[in-house]
mmCIF file of C-alpha atoms in Angstrom:
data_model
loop_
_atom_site.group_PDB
_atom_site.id
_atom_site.type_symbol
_atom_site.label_atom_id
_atom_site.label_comp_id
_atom_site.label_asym_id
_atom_site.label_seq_id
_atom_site.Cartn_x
_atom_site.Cartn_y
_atom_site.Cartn_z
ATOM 1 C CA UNK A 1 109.532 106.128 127.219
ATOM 2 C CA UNK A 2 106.521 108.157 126.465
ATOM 3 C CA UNK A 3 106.405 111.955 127.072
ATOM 4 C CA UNK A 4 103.100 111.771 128.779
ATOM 5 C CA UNK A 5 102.229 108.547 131.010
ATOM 6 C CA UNK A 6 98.273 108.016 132.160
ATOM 7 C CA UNK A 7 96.797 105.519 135.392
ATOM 8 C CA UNK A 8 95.122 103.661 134.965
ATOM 9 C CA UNK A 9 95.317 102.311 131.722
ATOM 10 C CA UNK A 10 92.102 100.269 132.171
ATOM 11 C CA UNK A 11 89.345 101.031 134.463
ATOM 12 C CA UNK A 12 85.965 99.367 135.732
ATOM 13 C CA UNK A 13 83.576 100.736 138.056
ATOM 14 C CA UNK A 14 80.282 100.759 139.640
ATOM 15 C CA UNK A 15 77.578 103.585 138.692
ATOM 16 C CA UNK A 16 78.400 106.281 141.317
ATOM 17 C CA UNK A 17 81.989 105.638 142.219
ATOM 18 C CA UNK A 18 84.149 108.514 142.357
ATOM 19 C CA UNK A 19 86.812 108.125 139.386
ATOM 20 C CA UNK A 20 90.465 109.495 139.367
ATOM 21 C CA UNK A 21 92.344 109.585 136.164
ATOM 22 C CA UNK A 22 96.839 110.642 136.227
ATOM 23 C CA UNK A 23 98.469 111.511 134.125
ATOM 24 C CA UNK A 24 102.126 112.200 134.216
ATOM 25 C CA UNK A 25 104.586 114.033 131.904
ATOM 26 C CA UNK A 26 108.234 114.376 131.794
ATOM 27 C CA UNK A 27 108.459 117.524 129.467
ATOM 28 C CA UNK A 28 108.173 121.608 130.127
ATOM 29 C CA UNK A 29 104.475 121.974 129.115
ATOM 30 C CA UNK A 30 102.227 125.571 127.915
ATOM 31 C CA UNK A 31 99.317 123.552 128.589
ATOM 32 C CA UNK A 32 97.718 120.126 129.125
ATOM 33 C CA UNK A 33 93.959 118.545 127.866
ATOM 34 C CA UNK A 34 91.892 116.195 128.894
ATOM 35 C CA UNK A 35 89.770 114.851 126.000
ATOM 36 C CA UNK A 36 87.037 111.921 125.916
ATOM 37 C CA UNK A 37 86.743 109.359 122.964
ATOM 38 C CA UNK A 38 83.672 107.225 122.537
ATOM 39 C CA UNK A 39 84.469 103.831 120.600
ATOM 40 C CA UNK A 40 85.447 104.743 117.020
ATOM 41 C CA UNK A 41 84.185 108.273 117.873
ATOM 42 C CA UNK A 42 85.888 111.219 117.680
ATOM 43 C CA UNK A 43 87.226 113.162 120.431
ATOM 44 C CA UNK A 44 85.458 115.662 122.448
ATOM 45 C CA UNK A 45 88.057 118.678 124.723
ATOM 46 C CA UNK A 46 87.134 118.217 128.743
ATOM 47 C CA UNK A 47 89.390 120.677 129.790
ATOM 48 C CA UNK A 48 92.327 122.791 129.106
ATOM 49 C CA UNK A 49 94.581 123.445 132.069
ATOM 50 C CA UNK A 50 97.609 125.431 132.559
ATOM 51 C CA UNK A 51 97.269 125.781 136.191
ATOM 52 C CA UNK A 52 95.139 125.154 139.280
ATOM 53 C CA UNK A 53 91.445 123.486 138.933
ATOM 54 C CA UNK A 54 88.814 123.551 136.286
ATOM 55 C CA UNK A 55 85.150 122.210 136.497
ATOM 56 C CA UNK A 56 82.082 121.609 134.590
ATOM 57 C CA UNK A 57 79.312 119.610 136.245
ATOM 58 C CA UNK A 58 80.623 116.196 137.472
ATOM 59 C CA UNK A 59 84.064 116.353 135.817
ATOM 60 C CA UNK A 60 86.989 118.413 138.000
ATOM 61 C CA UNK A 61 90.461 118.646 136.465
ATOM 62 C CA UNK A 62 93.637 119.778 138.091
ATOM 63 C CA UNK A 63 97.018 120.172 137.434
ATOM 64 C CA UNK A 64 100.025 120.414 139.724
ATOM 65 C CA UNK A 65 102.945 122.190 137.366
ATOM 66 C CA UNK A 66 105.465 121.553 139.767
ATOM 67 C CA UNK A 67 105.083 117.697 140.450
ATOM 68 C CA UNK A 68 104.323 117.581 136.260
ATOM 69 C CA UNK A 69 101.246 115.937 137.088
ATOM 70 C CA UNK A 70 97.075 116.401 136.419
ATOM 71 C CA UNK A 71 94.351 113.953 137.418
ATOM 72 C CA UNK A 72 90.661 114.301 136.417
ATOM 73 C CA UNK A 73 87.970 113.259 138.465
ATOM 74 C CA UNK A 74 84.685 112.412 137.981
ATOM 75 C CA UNK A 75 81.772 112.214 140.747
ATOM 76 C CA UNK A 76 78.914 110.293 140.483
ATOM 77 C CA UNK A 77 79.990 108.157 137.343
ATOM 78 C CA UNK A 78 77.303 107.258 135.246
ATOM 79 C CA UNK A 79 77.405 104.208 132.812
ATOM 80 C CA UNK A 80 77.073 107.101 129.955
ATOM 81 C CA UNK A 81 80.871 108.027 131.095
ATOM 82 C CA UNK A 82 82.114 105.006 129.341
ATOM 83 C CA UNK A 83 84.873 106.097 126.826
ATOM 84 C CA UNK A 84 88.589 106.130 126.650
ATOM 85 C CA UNK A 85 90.319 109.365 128.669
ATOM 86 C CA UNK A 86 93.346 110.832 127.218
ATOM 87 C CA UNK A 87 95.917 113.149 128.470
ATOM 88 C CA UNK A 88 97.338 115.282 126.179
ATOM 89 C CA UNK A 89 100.085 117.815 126.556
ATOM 90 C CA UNK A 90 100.928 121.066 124.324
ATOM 91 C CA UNK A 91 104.816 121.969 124.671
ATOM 92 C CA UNK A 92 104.604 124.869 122.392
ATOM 93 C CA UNK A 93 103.099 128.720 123.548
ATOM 94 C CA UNK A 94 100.312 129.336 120.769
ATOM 95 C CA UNK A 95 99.847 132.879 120.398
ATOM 96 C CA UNK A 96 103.112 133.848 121.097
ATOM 97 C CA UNK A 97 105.040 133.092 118.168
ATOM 98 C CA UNK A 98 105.960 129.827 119.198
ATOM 99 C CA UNK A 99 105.043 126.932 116.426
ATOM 100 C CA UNK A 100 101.769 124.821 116.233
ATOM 101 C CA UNK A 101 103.190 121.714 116.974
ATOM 102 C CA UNK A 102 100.378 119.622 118.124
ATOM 103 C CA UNK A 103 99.372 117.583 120.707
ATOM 104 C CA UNK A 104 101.977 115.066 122.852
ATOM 105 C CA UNK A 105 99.178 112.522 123.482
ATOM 106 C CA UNK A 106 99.120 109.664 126.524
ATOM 107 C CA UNK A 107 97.540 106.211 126.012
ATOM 108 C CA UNK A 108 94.633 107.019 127.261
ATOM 109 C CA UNK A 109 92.219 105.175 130.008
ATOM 110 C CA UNK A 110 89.758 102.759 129.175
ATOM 111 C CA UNK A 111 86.712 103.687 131.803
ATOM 112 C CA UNK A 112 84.048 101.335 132.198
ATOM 113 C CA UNK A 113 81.081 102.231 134.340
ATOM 114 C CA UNK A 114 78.655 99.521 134.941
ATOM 115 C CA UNK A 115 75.098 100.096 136.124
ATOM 116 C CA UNK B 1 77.663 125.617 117.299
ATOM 117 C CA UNK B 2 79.576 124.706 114.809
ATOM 118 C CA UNK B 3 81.932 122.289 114.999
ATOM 119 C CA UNK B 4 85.158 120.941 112.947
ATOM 120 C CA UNK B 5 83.813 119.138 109.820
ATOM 121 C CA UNK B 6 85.677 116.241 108.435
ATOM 122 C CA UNK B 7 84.756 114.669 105.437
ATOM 123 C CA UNK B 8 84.227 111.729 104.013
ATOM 124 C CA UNK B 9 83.240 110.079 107.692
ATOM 125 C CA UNK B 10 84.325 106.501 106.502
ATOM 126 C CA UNK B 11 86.619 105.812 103.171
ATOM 127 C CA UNK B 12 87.740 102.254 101.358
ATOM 128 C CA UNK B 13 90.462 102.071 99.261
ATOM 129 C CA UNK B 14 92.590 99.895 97.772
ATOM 130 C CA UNK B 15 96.095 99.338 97.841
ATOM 131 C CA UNK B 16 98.059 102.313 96.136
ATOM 132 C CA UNK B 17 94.940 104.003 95.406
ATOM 133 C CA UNK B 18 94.909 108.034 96.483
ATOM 134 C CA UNK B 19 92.831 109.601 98.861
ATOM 135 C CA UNK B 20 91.460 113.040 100.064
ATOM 136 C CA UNK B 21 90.423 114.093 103.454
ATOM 137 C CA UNK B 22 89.053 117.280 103.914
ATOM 138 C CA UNK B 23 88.529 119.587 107.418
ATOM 139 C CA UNK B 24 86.921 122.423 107.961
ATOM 140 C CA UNK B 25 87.787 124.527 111.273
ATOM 141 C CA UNK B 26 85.387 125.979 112.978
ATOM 142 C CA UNK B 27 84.987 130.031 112.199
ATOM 143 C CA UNK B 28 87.849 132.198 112.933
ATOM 144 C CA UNK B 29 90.123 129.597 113.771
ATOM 145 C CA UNK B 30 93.094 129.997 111.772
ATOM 146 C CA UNK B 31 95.372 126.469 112.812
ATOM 147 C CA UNK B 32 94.332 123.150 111.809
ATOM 148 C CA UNK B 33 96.470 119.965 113.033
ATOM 149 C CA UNK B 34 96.195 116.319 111.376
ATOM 150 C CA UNK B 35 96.448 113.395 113.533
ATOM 151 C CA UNK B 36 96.560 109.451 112.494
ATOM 152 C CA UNK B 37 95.079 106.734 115.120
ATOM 153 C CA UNK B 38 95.836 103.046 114.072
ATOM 154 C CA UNK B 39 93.531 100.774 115.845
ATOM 155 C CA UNK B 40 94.396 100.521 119.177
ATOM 156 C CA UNK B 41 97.361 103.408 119.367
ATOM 157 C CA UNK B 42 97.252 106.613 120.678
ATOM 158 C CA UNK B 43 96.749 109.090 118.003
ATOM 159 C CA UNK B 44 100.157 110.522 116.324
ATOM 160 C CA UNK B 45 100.607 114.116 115.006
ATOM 161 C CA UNK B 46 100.992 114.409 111.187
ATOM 162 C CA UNK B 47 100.977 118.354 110.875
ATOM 163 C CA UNK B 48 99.686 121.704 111.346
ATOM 164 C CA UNK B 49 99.071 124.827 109.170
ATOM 165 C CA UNK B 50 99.101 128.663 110.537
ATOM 166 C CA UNK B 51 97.707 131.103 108.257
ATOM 167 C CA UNK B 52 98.124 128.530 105.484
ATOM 168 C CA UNK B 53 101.259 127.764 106.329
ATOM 169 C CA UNK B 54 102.993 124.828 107.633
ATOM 170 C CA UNK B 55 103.665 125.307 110.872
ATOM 171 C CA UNK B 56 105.488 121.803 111.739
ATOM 172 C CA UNK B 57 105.648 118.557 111.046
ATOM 173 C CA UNK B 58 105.274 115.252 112.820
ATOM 174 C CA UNK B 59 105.397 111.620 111.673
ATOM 175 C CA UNK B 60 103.731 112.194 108.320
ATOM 176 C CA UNK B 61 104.976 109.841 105.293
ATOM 177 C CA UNK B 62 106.242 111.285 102.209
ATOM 178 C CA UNK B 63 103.465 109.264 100.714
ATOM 179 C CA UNK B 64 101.036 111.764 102.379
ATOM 180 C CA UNK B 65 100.738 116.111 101.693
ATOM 181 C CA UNK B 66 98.747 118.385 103.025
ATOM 182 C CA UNK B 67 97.510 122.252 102.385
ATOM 183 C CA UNK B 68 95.518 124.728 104.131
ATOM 184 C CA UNK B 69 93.194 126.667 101.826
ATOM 185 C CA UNK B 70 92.327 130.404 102.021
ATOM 186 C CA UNK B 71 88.932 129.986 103.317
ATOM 187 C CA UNK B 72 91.292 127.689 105.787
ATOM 188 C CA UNK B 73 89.838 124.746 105.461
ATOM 189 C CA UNK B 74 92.625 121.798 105.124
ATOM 190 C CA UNK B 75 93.003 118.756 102.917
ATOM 191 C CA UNK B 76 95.110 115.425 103.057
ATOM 192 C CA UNK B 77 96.259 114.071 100.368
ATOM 193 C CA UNK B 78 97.486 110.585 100.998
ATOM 194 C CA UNK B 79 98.761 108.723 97.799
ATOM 195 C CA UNK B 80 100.057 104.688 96.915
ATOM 196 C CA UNK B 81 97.912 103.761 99.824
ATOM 197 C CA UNK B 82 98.963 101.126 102.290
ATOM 198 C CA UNK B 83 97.186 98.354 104.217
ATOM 199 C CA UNK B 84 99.003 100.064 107.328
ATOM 200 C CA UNK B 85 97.557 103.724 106.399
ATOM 201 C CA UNK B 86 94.355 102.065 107.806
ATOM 202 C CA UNK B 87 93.342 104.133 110.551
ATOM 203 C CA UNK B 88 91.446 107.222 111.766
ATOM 204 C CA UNK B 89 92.057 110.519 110.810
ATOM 205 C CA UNK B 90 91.095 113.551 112.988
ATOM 206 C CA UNK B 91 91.604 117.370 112.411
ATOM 207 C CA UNK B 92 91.268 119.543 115.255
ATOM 208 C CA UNK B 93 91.626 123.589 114.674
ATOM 209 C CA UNK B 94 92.521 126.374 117.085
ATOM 210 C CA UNK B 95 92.872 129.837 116.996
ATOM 211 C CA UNK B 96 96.593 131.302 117.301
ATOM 212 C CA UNK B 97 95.433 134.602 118.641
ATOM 213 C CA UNK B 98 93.104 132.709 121.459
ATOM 214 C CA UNK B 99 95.151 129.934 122.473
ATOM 215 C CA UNK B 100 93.310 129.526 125.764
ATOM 216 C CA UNK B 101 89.897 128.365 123.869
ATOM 217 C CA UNK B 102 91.937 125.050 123.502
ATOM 218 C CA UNK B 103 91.472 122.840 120.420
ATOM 219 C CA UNK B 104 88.219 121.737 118.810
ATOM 220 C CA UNK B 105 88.405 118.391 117.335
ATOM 221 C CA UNK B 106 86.970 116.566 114.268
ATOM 222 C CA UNK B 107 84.756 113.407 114.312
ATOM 223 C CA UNK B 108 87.357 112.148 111.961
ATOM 224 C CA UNK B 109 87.622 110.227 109.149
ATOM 225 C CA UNK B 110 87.966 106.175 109.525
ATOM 226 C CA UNK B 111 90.054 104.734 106.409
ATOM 227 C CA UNK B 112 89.915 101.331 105.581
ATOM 228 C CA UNK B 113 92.802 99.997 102.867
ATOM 229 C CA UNK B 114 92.030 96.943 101.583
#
């Protein structure tokens, strides 16, 4: 079973829907990303999140430790949104003498806004 | 700003060839992490260097090394390449003593073994 579980995997919407993104995760966590990849792009950081809410412009991200869960939103989708969402989840305390282990990544969502 | 350089952006090889990818953090970050993404998967963790040090160590063959340089850029060295190594290959870099700037990533590098 994967570490870190994302719904839905696939996605299709209309221009201006509002879009919700979970992601789940069954391990202790420092900290947990949400990162964007455009087709056989590279990946772009949304957010990092260790507690609460984050937002920039139409993208909000939050994360409930407790429940071991985060969803991102986005408001007033726009075809340019298009691109796969991943979850990704540190387990490991950077900065504190704790090992850079990586990233724990989900499968991602494959978001598809049409005009 | 700058961002994480990879280089080459695409590589062919052939079968058991060698290759070297190369990643350059972004200033004053000091980690660097490899990741593989075979078509279609989610990407896996290879490794990471601290300080030019390995730091840990995922799924990364035996076929495959890695260093971190002093001017901390980082370099893959993949040998007796494999159809399978096909794939993309992203570097992201942090900074150990600001772990809340998150991770910058790479455009990667997209290896085709033929």
């Amino acid at each position: 079973k994967n570490e870190v579980e994302q719904s839905p995997q696939n996605l299709t919407a209309q221009e201006g829907e509002f879009i919700t993104i979970n992601c789940s995760y069954s391990v202790g966590i420092s900290a947990l990303h949400w990162l964007q990849q455009h087709p056989g792009g590279g990946i772009v950081s949304l957010f990092m999140l260790s507690s609460g809410k984050k937002k920039h412009g139409r993208l909000i991200a939050t994360i409930n430790i407790q429940e071991k869960h985060s969803s991102l939103h986005i408001t007033a989708s726009h075809p340019r949104d298009s691109a796969v969402y991943i979850c990704a989840v540190e387990t490991s305390i950077r900065g504190s003498g704790g090992g850079a282990d990586g990233l724990t990544f989900g499968k991602g969502t494959h978001l598809i806004i049409q005009p | 700003a700058a961002g994480v350089i990879q280089s080459p952006r695409h590589l062919i090889k052939e079968k058991r060839e060698t290759a070297t990818l190369k990643c350059y953090p972004i200033p004053r970050h000091d980690t660097v992490y490899w990741y593989q993404q075979g078509p279609g998967q989610d990407p896996q963790f290879l490794i990471s260097f601290y300080e030019k040090m390995q730091s840990d160590k995922g799924s990364i063959p035996d076929r495959f090394s890695a260093q971190q340089f002093s001017d901390y850029h980082s370099e893959l060295n993949m040998s007796s390449l494999e159809l399978g190594d096909s794939a993309l290959y992203f570097c992201a870099s942090s900074s150990y003593w600001f772990p809340n700037y998150g991770y910058t990533f790479g455009s990667g590098t997209r290896l085709t073994v033929v």
